[in-house]
Amino acid sequence: MEAQRPCLQELPTEVLVSIFSYLDVQDFKALEQASGRFHRIINDEELWKNMFLARMHTKYFPSCSRSSRYSIEYGERNLQLARWRHSRAITTKYEITHERRTNDISAPGIRQVVFDFPRCACYNEGLVTFLQLNAKRRKDRLVYIQCATPHSCSVMHFNINAVVFGRFDGKVFGKLLTNKSYLSPVIEFDSSHNSCVTAITTIAYEGSSHDWCVSGSEDGEIIWWCDAKLHSRMKISNQTILKLFINPRMTVAIDTERAYIITGMKEVHSLELANYVTATNGGGPKFIQVDFGGELLVLGSSSKLCVVSINRHRDIGFSRKFDSATEILQISIDENTARREAEGAAVAGGDGCYIAVRCADYSVMVFNIRSQTPEIKPQLKLSFHEPLFSCKVNHLILACAFSGMVGLYDAAIGTEVRVTRGTEEYPQFLDLADGHLVIGSGNTLHYHQYASLNQKKKKKPVSNVRGNRWNETVQSQLEVFHDTERLRNEQVERDAELRQRFLGDVDDEEIQLQIALVESETTYTSLPAAGVSYEEEFRRALEESRRAYEASQGVPSSTLAEYASSSFERSESGFERITWTAADQNSLHNLHSPNTGPSSTSGVVVSNMGTNGPDNSPSQIDSDLELAMLLSLHDR
């Protein structure tokens, strides 16, 4: 007997779960109907949760699918990682330098970069450069916006929508960066602080057409601005405001001693900073980040990390701390997740939020600050042998910038996704989005796009100069071909017409031309010679007419000869007018009918209207021809 073939349903559950994790969500519906066991495995959420626990060693993590089902989350996470890992990397280099500053070595470089795909904004001194990364034509990608910094500026902040400035005299200035305000100047707000502006920030809420700004002063006053107009003001402290954060629900202000949580621009809750971290050089904390979605405040010093709850309805002030054995150099937060409101248990993994901590020993740690554990511990720690200049994290990828390359790692388990080389030697700016990364230093930015190969096959590039030249060449060759075909068709039609006309023999055309030539020559030779005069022809005609008459009538030739001679002599003389008399008419009558009565032929008068000379010979000849016609009538 043949051995029984293995069946997919007989595989262990763990193997089936691993196989199903690489399928699309749409395939789950077909598998559910194929087998009862498949239906149970796909809908067993505890089984998929255990898969996450075995892989990540935790059940709290950021969501990639925003779904409550762990099976869908598992498949979506693998799909996004595969895009980062296997897609083709397209790198574009940009030199963010204005023409007037190209040769100025002392000109400062980029001070700040804001990356919100598909837009990237860079701020230089007095100049904002926009990169439209999704523009097809390269010349449309770079947009320069003049933004002169006000004199005596003490602080500034900008994002994709606006740039704001604060001055030492308490005045606030700003400029919108929308398409309709590129040419508008920096405007002054309608009010001011009573002291130096020490902190300022701006934000544009989603779904709102208004631009909001909040500024803090040296005397502890906060002012909220809406579209460059004063909206509300409040004095919350006697200390200098060092840092401000704002979202639609709350505002967070930090001074040298306390943190203030302001709700609705009215209610104020304060937290003593000394209870969490130590201040640096008499100032505030060294690192400050805010997770508005999870209502958490992240404070850091050189050796300590503290996550404090700012949820005034639940556990405001509750903190979790972590002590680092090495000096902390940078704290980076997943800004997109931090801005979005947390959904908690409604999504698989608890909708976590990652922060990346870079240390002096070339190591980086990843924390999930929204985890429900009583202590905060690093979910991942990576150590490197070469200097690490910057790091950035999102819900899926941890990016680490080294000298000349960027390493991408799985933020949950630390496996290497890919390494991109050819970047800046000393990178200063690093940011990433879903499938996109920006890194740069000085006036140079490198944009890396990790596009899918299938998508690139569908999208064909716009025809460039080479394509235009090729099209022009093809069009010219087609025109030559069409002209040749037209001439050939005309020749074929002409040959067919000749065959039909000359009984099917095209060579008969030459014979017909020869016949026509012979007839033309015969006609020409039959004409009188040029040397023979009209007078001789006339005499010959008269002589022939006389002889014919004598032969038929028997009339004496002397009578007719005398008349013809006298008539000819008179025609050659210089008389102006010749008139036939009645005797002449009777003579003609007798010539015509001697036995009958008077002739019906009336008298003929030949007139010469001018002097009879060489120029008038044609008129005289016409008169003589009339006479010859009369004589021929007598013959008949």
XYZ file of C-alpha atoms in Angstrom, residues 46-634:
589
model
C -5.276 33.425 23.582
C -3.227 31.267 21.263
C -2.108 34.266 19.212
C -1.443 36.249 22.388
C 0.851 33.489 23.562
C 2.671 33.742 20.241
C 3.397 37.403 21.004
C 4.445 36.537 24.526
C 6.846 33.840 23.307
C 8.352 36.155 20.719
C 8.500 39.513 22.544
C 8.427 38.274 26.152
C 5.675 40.758 26.883
C 2.009 41.254 26.080
C 2.257 45.060 25.926
C 3.425 46.630 22.683
C 2.391 49.338 20.185
C -0.328 48.406 17.733
C 0.333 48.219 13.995
C -3.162 47.289 12.829
C -5.304 49.138 15.412
C -7.291 45.912 15.721
C -8.414 44.083 18.849
C -7.549 40.663 17.372
C -4.056 39.341 18.003
C -4.165 37.221 14.848
C -4.651 40.295 12.654
C -2.010 42.210 14.593
C 0.494 39.382 14.134
C -0.006 39.253 10.374
C 0.097 43.046 9.935
C 3.301 43.335 11.931
C 5.035 40.675 9.821
C 3.814 42.337 6.630
C 5.193 45.762 7.575
C 8.518 44.289 8.651
C 8.771 42.481 5.315
C 8.284 45.792 3.487
C 11.151 47.382 5.386
C 13.362 44.335 4.935
C 12.805 43.335 1.300
C 11.804 46.547 -0.468
C 14.236 48.396 -2.691
C 15.878 51.429 -1.074
C 15.805 54.645 -3.116
C 18.100 57.394 -1.815
C 17.863 61.076 -2.784
C 20.343 63.699 -1.643
C 19.306 67.340 -1.121
C 21.534 70.351 -0.559
C 19.483 72.781 1.533
C 21.413 75.951 0.681
C 20.068 79.218 -0.669
C 21.774 80.677 -3.735
C 22.979 83.764 -1.894
C 24.694 81.592 0.702
C 26.322 79.050 -1.552
C 29.792 80.624 -1.244
C 29.381 81.801 2.343
C 31.410 79.369 4.443
C 30.434 81.011 7.719
C 26.694 80.709 7.021
C 24.962 78.491 9.596
C 23.513 75.150 8.552
C 20.109 73.671 9.241
C 19.000 74.444 12.773
C 15.936 72.221 12.919
C 14.197 69.589 10.802
C 10.534 68.590 11.009
C 9.539 65.424 9.143
C 5.881 64.691 8.546
C 5.691 62.591 5.403
C 5.227 63.563 2.615
C 6.492 66.962 3.802
C 9.793 67.862 5.383
C 10.586 71.366 6.648
C 14.070 72.713 7.384
C 14.781 75.991 9.159
C 17.899 78.035 8.421
C 18.551 81.513 9.670
C 15.836 83.564 7.975
C 14.847 80.825 5.535
C 12.402 77.905 5.642
C 12.856 75.158 3.061
C 10.024 72.778 2.246
C 10.625 69.373 0.698
C 7.614 67.916 -1.104
C 8.874 64.330 -1.118
C 5.966 62.888 -3.083
C 6.340 65.339 -5.991
C 7.130 63.545 -9.263
C 9.291 66.275 -10.727
C 12.432 67.131 -8.820
C 12.127 70.882 -9.398
C 8.744 70.886 -7.610
C 10.151 69.264 -4.484
C 12.135 72.221 -3.118
C 10.258 75.347 -2.003
C 12.112 78.226 -0.360
C 10.161 80.570 1.919
C 11.721 83.777 3.193
C 11.186 84.113 6.932
C 13.310 86.887 8.381
C 14.019 86.400 12.078
C 12.890 89.436 14.102
C 15.579 91.505 15.752
C 16.415 90.609 19.372
C 14.721 87.210 19.071
C 15.083 85.140 22.253
C 13.268 81.912 21.322
C 11.618 80.313 18.296
C 9.692 77.187 17.290
C 8.296 75.921 14.020
C 6.396 72.982 12.597
C 4.926 72.071 9.233
C 2.234 74.753 9.443
C 3.822 77.812 11.064
C 6.904 79.405 12.610
C 6.749 81.620 15.727
C 9.277 83.877 17.468
C 9.528 85.482 20.902
C 11.593 88.566 21.653
C 13.346 89.958 24.701
C 10.831 92.798 24.956
C 7.911 90.359 25.316
C 6.526 90.670 21.767
C 5.534 87.594 19.769
C 5.775 87.206 15.986
C 4.709 84.471 13.617
C 4.208 83.418 10.029
C 2.018 80.749 8.493
C 3.638 78.324 6.065
C 0.566 77.438 4.039
C 0.465 77.780 0.243
C -1.451 81.054 0.366
C 0.987 82.783 2.746
C 4.371 82.127 1.150
C 4.840 85.787 0.295
C 3.298 87.213 3.463
C 5.705 88.810 5.955
C 6.288 87.863 9.573
C 3.470 89.531 11.514
C 3.370 90.770 15.081
C 0.718 89.368 17.416
C -1.829 91.794 18.825
C -0.520 91.658 22.414
C 2.702 90.960 24.311
C 4.251 89.755 27.570
C 5.538 92.074 30.258
C 8.958 90.426 30.227
C 11.245 88.389 27.993
C 9.686 85.467 26.130
C 11.497 82.294 27.273
C 9.370 79.477 25.786
C 7.059 79.188 22.797
C 5.388 76.443 20.758
C 2.777 76.181 18.018
C 0.408 73.496 16.798
C -2.351 73.022 14.226
C -5.084 70.693 15.441
C -6.400 68.052 13.089
C -9.760 69.007 11.644
C -9.354 72.663 12.702
C -8.651 75.647 10.475
C -7.095 77.648 13.317
C -3.433 77.853 14.275
C -2.727 77.852 17.979
C 0.339 79.106 19.805
C 1.301 79.287 23.477
C 4.156 81.339 24.883
C 5.713 81.689 28.331
C 7.671 84.540 29.814
C 10.388 85.131 32.358
C 7.913 86.150 35.061
C 5.881 82.896 34.832
C 3.042 84.131 32.562
C 1.455 82.005 29.811
C -0.512 83.385 26.857
C -2.569 81.325 24.389
C -2.823 82.758 20.874
C -5.279 81.827 18.146
C -4.533 83.040 14.615
C -2.079 85.688 15.934
C -4.652 87.081 18.356
C -4.739 86.909 22.129
C -7.103 84.190 23.322
C -6.289 83.757 27.014
C -3.523 84.532 29.486
C -2.632 83.174 32.916
C 0.154 83.668 35.464
C 1.020 80.250 36.890
C 4.423 80.801 38.506
C 7.016 83.259 39.683
C 9.780 81.310 37.969
C 10.947 81.368 34.379
C 8.962 79.152 32.009
C 11.486 76.807 30.365
C 9.404 74.464 28.207
C 5.879 74.318 26.797
C 3.838 71.463 25.262
C 0.300 71.784 23.923
C -2.494 69.604 22.539
C -6.259 70.178 22.232
C -6.972 68.891 25.750
C -4.138 70.167 27.914
C -1.026 72.318 28.132
C 2.128 71.276 29.976
C 4.505 73.968 31.247
C 7.870 73.387 32.916
C 9.760 75.940 35.000
C 12.877 75.564 37.121
C 11.025 73.916 40.004
C 7.666 72.513 38.989
C 5.645 70.978 36.158
C 2.194 72.469 35.494
C -0.659 70.565 33.867
C -3.291 73.032 32.623
C -6.670 71.717 31.455
C -9.070 73.881 29.501
C -6.797 76.920 30.013
C -8.239 77.195 33.521
C -7.464 74.263 35.857
C -3.857 73.982 36.953
C -2.165 70.993 38.613
C 1.490 71.192 39.604
C 4.132 68.559 40.317
C 7.389 69.066 42.191
C 10.271 68.148 39.881
C 12.665 67.479 42.722
C 10.608 64.406 43.645
C 11.466 62.750 40.329
C 14.771 63.944 38.870
C 17.511 66.323 39.852
C 17.878 69.618 38.059
C 20.948 70.405 35.973
C 22.939 73.527 36.878
C 20.050 75.111 38.686
C 17.718 74.629 35.686
C 15.038 72.099 34.842
C 15.383 68.456 33.795
C 17.832 67.612 31.024
C 15.289 65.653 28.948
C 11.529 66.302 28.763
C 9.010 64.423 26.602
C 5.202 64.302 26.819
C 2.924 61.421 25.800
C -0.450 63.156 25.437
C -2.170 59.950 24.321
C -1.203 58.042 27.458
C -1.097 61.233 29.622
C 2.478 60.597 30.696
C 5.397 62.947 31.353
C 8.899 61.622 30.664
C 11.680 63.297 32.656
C 15.340 62.418 32.367
C 18.687 63.392 33.779
C 22.169 62.168 33.010
C 21.630 58.926 34.916
C 17.929 58.581 35.651
C 14.722 58.109 33.692
C 11.316 58.774 35.234
C 7.831 58.315 33.767
C 5.174 60.354 35.611
C 1.402 60.119 35.166
C -0.396 63.398 34.473
C -3.888 61.890 34.359
C -5.721 64.102 36.828
C -8.718 61.734 36.929
C -6.779 58.618 37.911
C -3.251 58.631 39.302
C -1.650 62.007 38.710
C 1.850 62.117 40.127
C 2.438 58.339 40.081
C 5.943 57.633 38.765
C 8.157 54.768 37.662
C 11.923 55.205 37.623
C 14.917 53.632 35.939
C 18.543 54.202 36.891
C 21.080 53.965 34.090
C 24.609 52.713 34.700
C 25.961 54.950 31.932
C 25.324 58.536 30.983
C 22.127 59.207 29.049
C 22.757 61.297 25.938
C 19.395 61.322 24.143
C 15.753 60.405 24.706
C 13.559 59.997 21.613
C 9.805 59.304 21.621
C 7.418 57.928 19.006
C 5.765 61.266 18.258
C 2.952 59.941 16.064
C 1.807 57.519 18.759
C 2.279 60.144 21.494
C -0.044 62.601 19.700
C -2.755 59.998 19.157
C -5.180 59.242 21.965
C -4.517 55.844 23.529
C -7.180 53.164 23.146
C -5.787 50.923 25.877
C -7.276 47.457 26.084
C -9.457 48.096 23.009
C -6.546 47.123 20.752
C -4.180 44.177 20.847
C -1.074 44.893 22.922
C -2.594 47.700 24.946
C -1.616 50.404 22.403
C 1.858 50.989 23.773
C 4.268 53.845 23.052
C 8.037 53.416 22.626
C 10.881 55.700 23.691
C 14.542 55.162 22.752
C 17.345 56.054 25.172
C 20.872 56.500 23.773
C 23.745 56.103 26.214
C 27.411 57.033 26.187
C 28.620 53.417 25.934
C 27.285 53.140 22.341
C 24.148 51.370 23.500
C 20.470 52.090 22.997
C 17.499 50.944 25.067
C 13.820 50.789 24.119
C 11.070 51.310 26.729
C 7.303 50.938 26.449
C 6.175 53.769 28.710
C 2.491 52.718 28.523
C 3.076 49.229 29.888
C 1.032 48.354 32.983
C 3.973 46.899 34.894
C 4.778 48.468 38.304
C 8.365 49.090 37.221
C 9.689 50.449 33.995
C 12.322 48.262 32.404
C 13.927 48.276 28.985
C 12.170 45.959 26.577
C 15.251 45.933 24.357
C 18.921 46.870 24.697
C 21.397 46.917 21.815
C 25.125 47.548 22.210
C 27.441 48.509 19.366
C 31.194 48.676 18.900
C 31.238 51.907 16.904
C 30.049 55.404 17.827
C 26.302 55.946 17.765
C 25.357 59.509 16.831
C 21.556 59.473 16.954
C 18.550 57.179 17.319
C 14.857 57.328 16.478
C 11.995 54.927 17.152
C 8.430 54.427 16.001
C 5.862 51.718 16.661
C 7.846 49.129 14.669
C 11.390 50.221 13.746
C 14.402 51.441 15.726
C 16.785 53.525 13.567
C 20.395 54.030 14.672
C 22.668 56.497 12.858
C 26.347 55.615 12.625
C 29.152 57.231 10.671
C 28.294 56.652 7.010
C 25.376 54.247 7.538
C 21.976 53.740 9.178
C 20.910 50.520 10.868
C 17.245 49.510 11.059
C 16.158 47.058 13.759
C 12.959 45.491 15.007
C 12.013 47.686 17.957
C 10.357 44.774 19.777
C 13.002 42.045 19.623
C 16.081 43.814 18.192
C 16.655 41.718 15.071
C 18.380 43.529 12.235
C 16.023 44.509 9.433
C 18.509 46.132 7.054
C 21.520 48.453 6.880
C 21.711 51.437 4.516
C 25.145 52.846 3.721
C 26.353 56.021 2.060
C 24.969 58.549 4.566
C 26.665 61.485 6.306
C 29.878 60.953 8.238
C 28.593 62.806 11.315
C 24.776 62.736 11.212
C 22.889 65.357 13.193
C 19.253 64.892 12.113
C 17.360 61.612 12.032
C 13.668 60.937 11.660
C 11.529 58.182 10.174
C 8.000 57.441 9.078
C 6.302 54.354 7.685
C 8.668 53.258 4.912
C 10.589 56.563 4.822
C 13.687 57.897 6.586
C 15.485 61.260 6.651
C 19.065 61.730 7.849
C 21.473 64.620 7.422
C 23.932 67.120 8.800
C 24.915 70.676 8.002
C 23.080 71.650 4.810
C 22.696 68.117 3.443
C 19.709 65.802 3.782
C 19.455 62.187 2.626
C 15.941 60.918 1.964
C 15.602 57.115 1.946
C 12.445 55.585 0.532
C 11.896 51.877 1.099
C 9.354 51.295 -1.660
C 7.844 47.968 -2.584
C 9.137 46.375 -5.794
C 5.599 45.557 -6.904
C 4.562 49.171 -6.482
C 7.523 50.377 -8.521
C 6.541 48.054 -11.362
C 3.066 49.519 -11.455
C 4.284 53.101 -11.387
C 6.296 54.031 -14.420
C 8.462 57.139 -14.255
C 7.472 60.228 -16.117
C 9.133 60.528 -19.532
C 12.430 62.372 -19.196
C 14.620 64.047 -21.776
C 15.790 60.738 -23.156
C 12.215 59.525 -23.546
C 11.231 62.742 -25.340
C 14.101 62.383 -27.796
C 13.156 58.789 -28.458
C 9.551 59.799 -29.133
C 10.660 62.539 -31.521
C 12.878 60.095 -33.428
C 10.066 57.580 -33.705
C 7.625 60.242 -34.910
C 10.027 61.466 -37.619
C 10.638 57.927 -38.838
C 6.900 57.289 -38.944
C 6.371 60.419 -41.040
C 9.019 59.277 -43.538
C 7.401 55.856 -43.707
C 3.934 57.337 -44.306
C 5.262 59.608 -47.090
C 6.946 56.660 -48.792
C 3.770 54.601 -48.597
C 1.707 57.473 -50.002
C 4.021 57.900 -53.013
C 4.030 54.164 -53.636
C 0.211 54.035 -53.589
C -0.012 56.980 -55.992
C 2.363 55.226 -58.408
C 0.303 52.048 -58.258
C -2.911 53.968 -59.013
C -1.247 55.810 -61.922
C 0.047 52.566 -63.443
C -3.406 51.023 -63.188
C -4.955 54.017 -64.960
C -2.405 53.811 -67.798
C -2.991 50.096 -68.261
C -6.718 50.703 -68.519
C -6.249 53.535 -71.061
C -3.692 51.824 -73.302
C -5.131 48.322 -73.290
C -2.959 47.092 -70.518
C 0.423 48.057 -72.075
C 2.210 50.859 -70.344
C 4.826 51.065 -73.163
C 2.112 52.283 -75.639
C 2.435 55.705 -74.047
C 5.716 56.295 -75.928
C 4.128 55.290 -79.260
C 1.240 57.711 -78.722
C 3.682 60.506 -77.956
C 5.595 59.791 -81.188
C 2.359 59.865 -83.230
C 1.398 63.205 -81.714
C 4.848 64.580 -82.514
C 4.597 63.497 -86.202
C 1.136 65.066 -86.563
C 2.424 68.293 -85.085
C 5.318 68.396 -87.547
C 2.961 67.690 -90.503
C 0.644 70.503 -89.490
C 3.559 72.897 -89.205
C 4.948 72.037 -92.644
C 1.548 72.489 -94.332
C 1.508 76.196 -93.398
C 2.778 78.749 -96.038
C 6.402 79.606 -95.892
C 7.364 82.758 -94.100
C 9.110 84.149 -97.250
C 5.951 84.010 -99.501
C 4.052 87.324 -99.465
C 0.319 87.735 -99.200
C 0.230 89.668 -102.498
C 1.572 86.706 -104.478
C -0.973 84.418 -102.892
C -3.691 86.890 -103.821
C -2.540 87.124 -107.457
C -2.429 83.350 -107.690
C -5.995 83.119 -106.326
C -7.246 85.712 -108.823
C -5.522 83.971 -111.709
C -7.002 80.607 -110.837
C -10.462 82.151 -110.456
C -10.194 83.879 -113.858
C -9.117 80.747 -115.649
C -11.887 78.733 -114.097
C -14.440 81.325 -115.179
C -13.187 81.494 -118.746
C -13.265 77.761 -119.049
C -16.856 77.552 -117.825
C -18.456 80.696 -119.408
C -16.348 81.493 -122.409
C -15.879 85.162 -121.293
C -12.957 87.052 -122.888
C -10.066 87.076 -120.572
C -9.132 90.689 -121.383
C -12.192 92.159 -119.666
C -11.680 90.304 -116.385
C -7.888 90.772 -116.484
C -8.236 94.542 -116.941
C -10.636 94.763 -114.024
C -8.460 92.661 -111.756
C -5.370 94.603 -112.733
C -7.023 97.980 -112.135
C -8.363 96.773 -108.825
C -4.937 95.496 -107.727
C -3.224 98.743 -108.811
C -5.718 100.779 -106.871
C -5.187 98.600 -103.828
C -1.453 99.316 -103.893
C -1.867 103.073 -104.580
C -2.167 105.663 -101.856
C -5.860 106.468 -102.446
C -7.784 106.901 -99.251
C -11.153 105.744 -100.689
C -12.147 103.604 -103.684
C -15.783 103.638 -104.904
C -17.273 101.452 -107.556
C -19.410 103.372 -110.049
C -22.630 102.279 -111.663
C -20.704 101.342 -114.811
C -18.492 99.040 -112.792
C -21.548 97.499 -111.178
C -23.099 96.977 -114.607
C -19.922 95.326 -115.804
C -20.026 92.968 -112.840
C -23.703 92.389 -113.548
C -22.970 91.542 -117.105
C -20.230 89.172 -115.983
C -22.594 87.401 -113.720
C -25.793 87.322 -115.801
C -25.664 88.916 -119.247
C -29.156 87.764 -120.298
C -31.073 88.779 -117.139
C -32.128 92.039 -115.504
C -30.273 94.153 -112.973
C -28.292 92.240 -110.395
C -29.370 92.145 -106.815
C -25.794 92.772 -105.764
C -25.539 96.275 -104.337
C -22.602 98.554 -104.744
C -19.510 97.706 -102.754
C -17.564 100.479 -101.094
C -13.993 99.750 -99.882
C -12.797 102.292 -97.341
C -9.318 102.922 -95.936
C -9.573 104.952 -92.729
C -5.896 105.859 -92.587
C -2.908 106.482 -94.735
C -2.201 103.482 -96.911
C 1.238 102.298 -95.703
C 2.948 99.253 -94.347
C 1.052 99.451 -91.023
C -2.326 99.427 -92.867
C -1.593 96.489 -95.174
C -3.740 94.030 -93.223
C -6.864 96.202 -93.800
C -6.110 96.439 -97.502
C -5.574 92.715 -97.696
C -8.980 92.168 -96.062
C -10.619 94.298 -98.775
C -8.891 92.319 -101.501
C -10.045 89.075 -99.948
C -13.627 90.373 -100.057
C -13.187 91.022 -103.745
C -11.861 87.515 -104.300
C -14.914 86.126 -102.530
C -17.217 88.036 -104.873
C -15.354 86.650 -107.871
C -15.707 83.132 -106.558
C -19.471 83.715 -106.279
C -19.546 84.459 -110.013
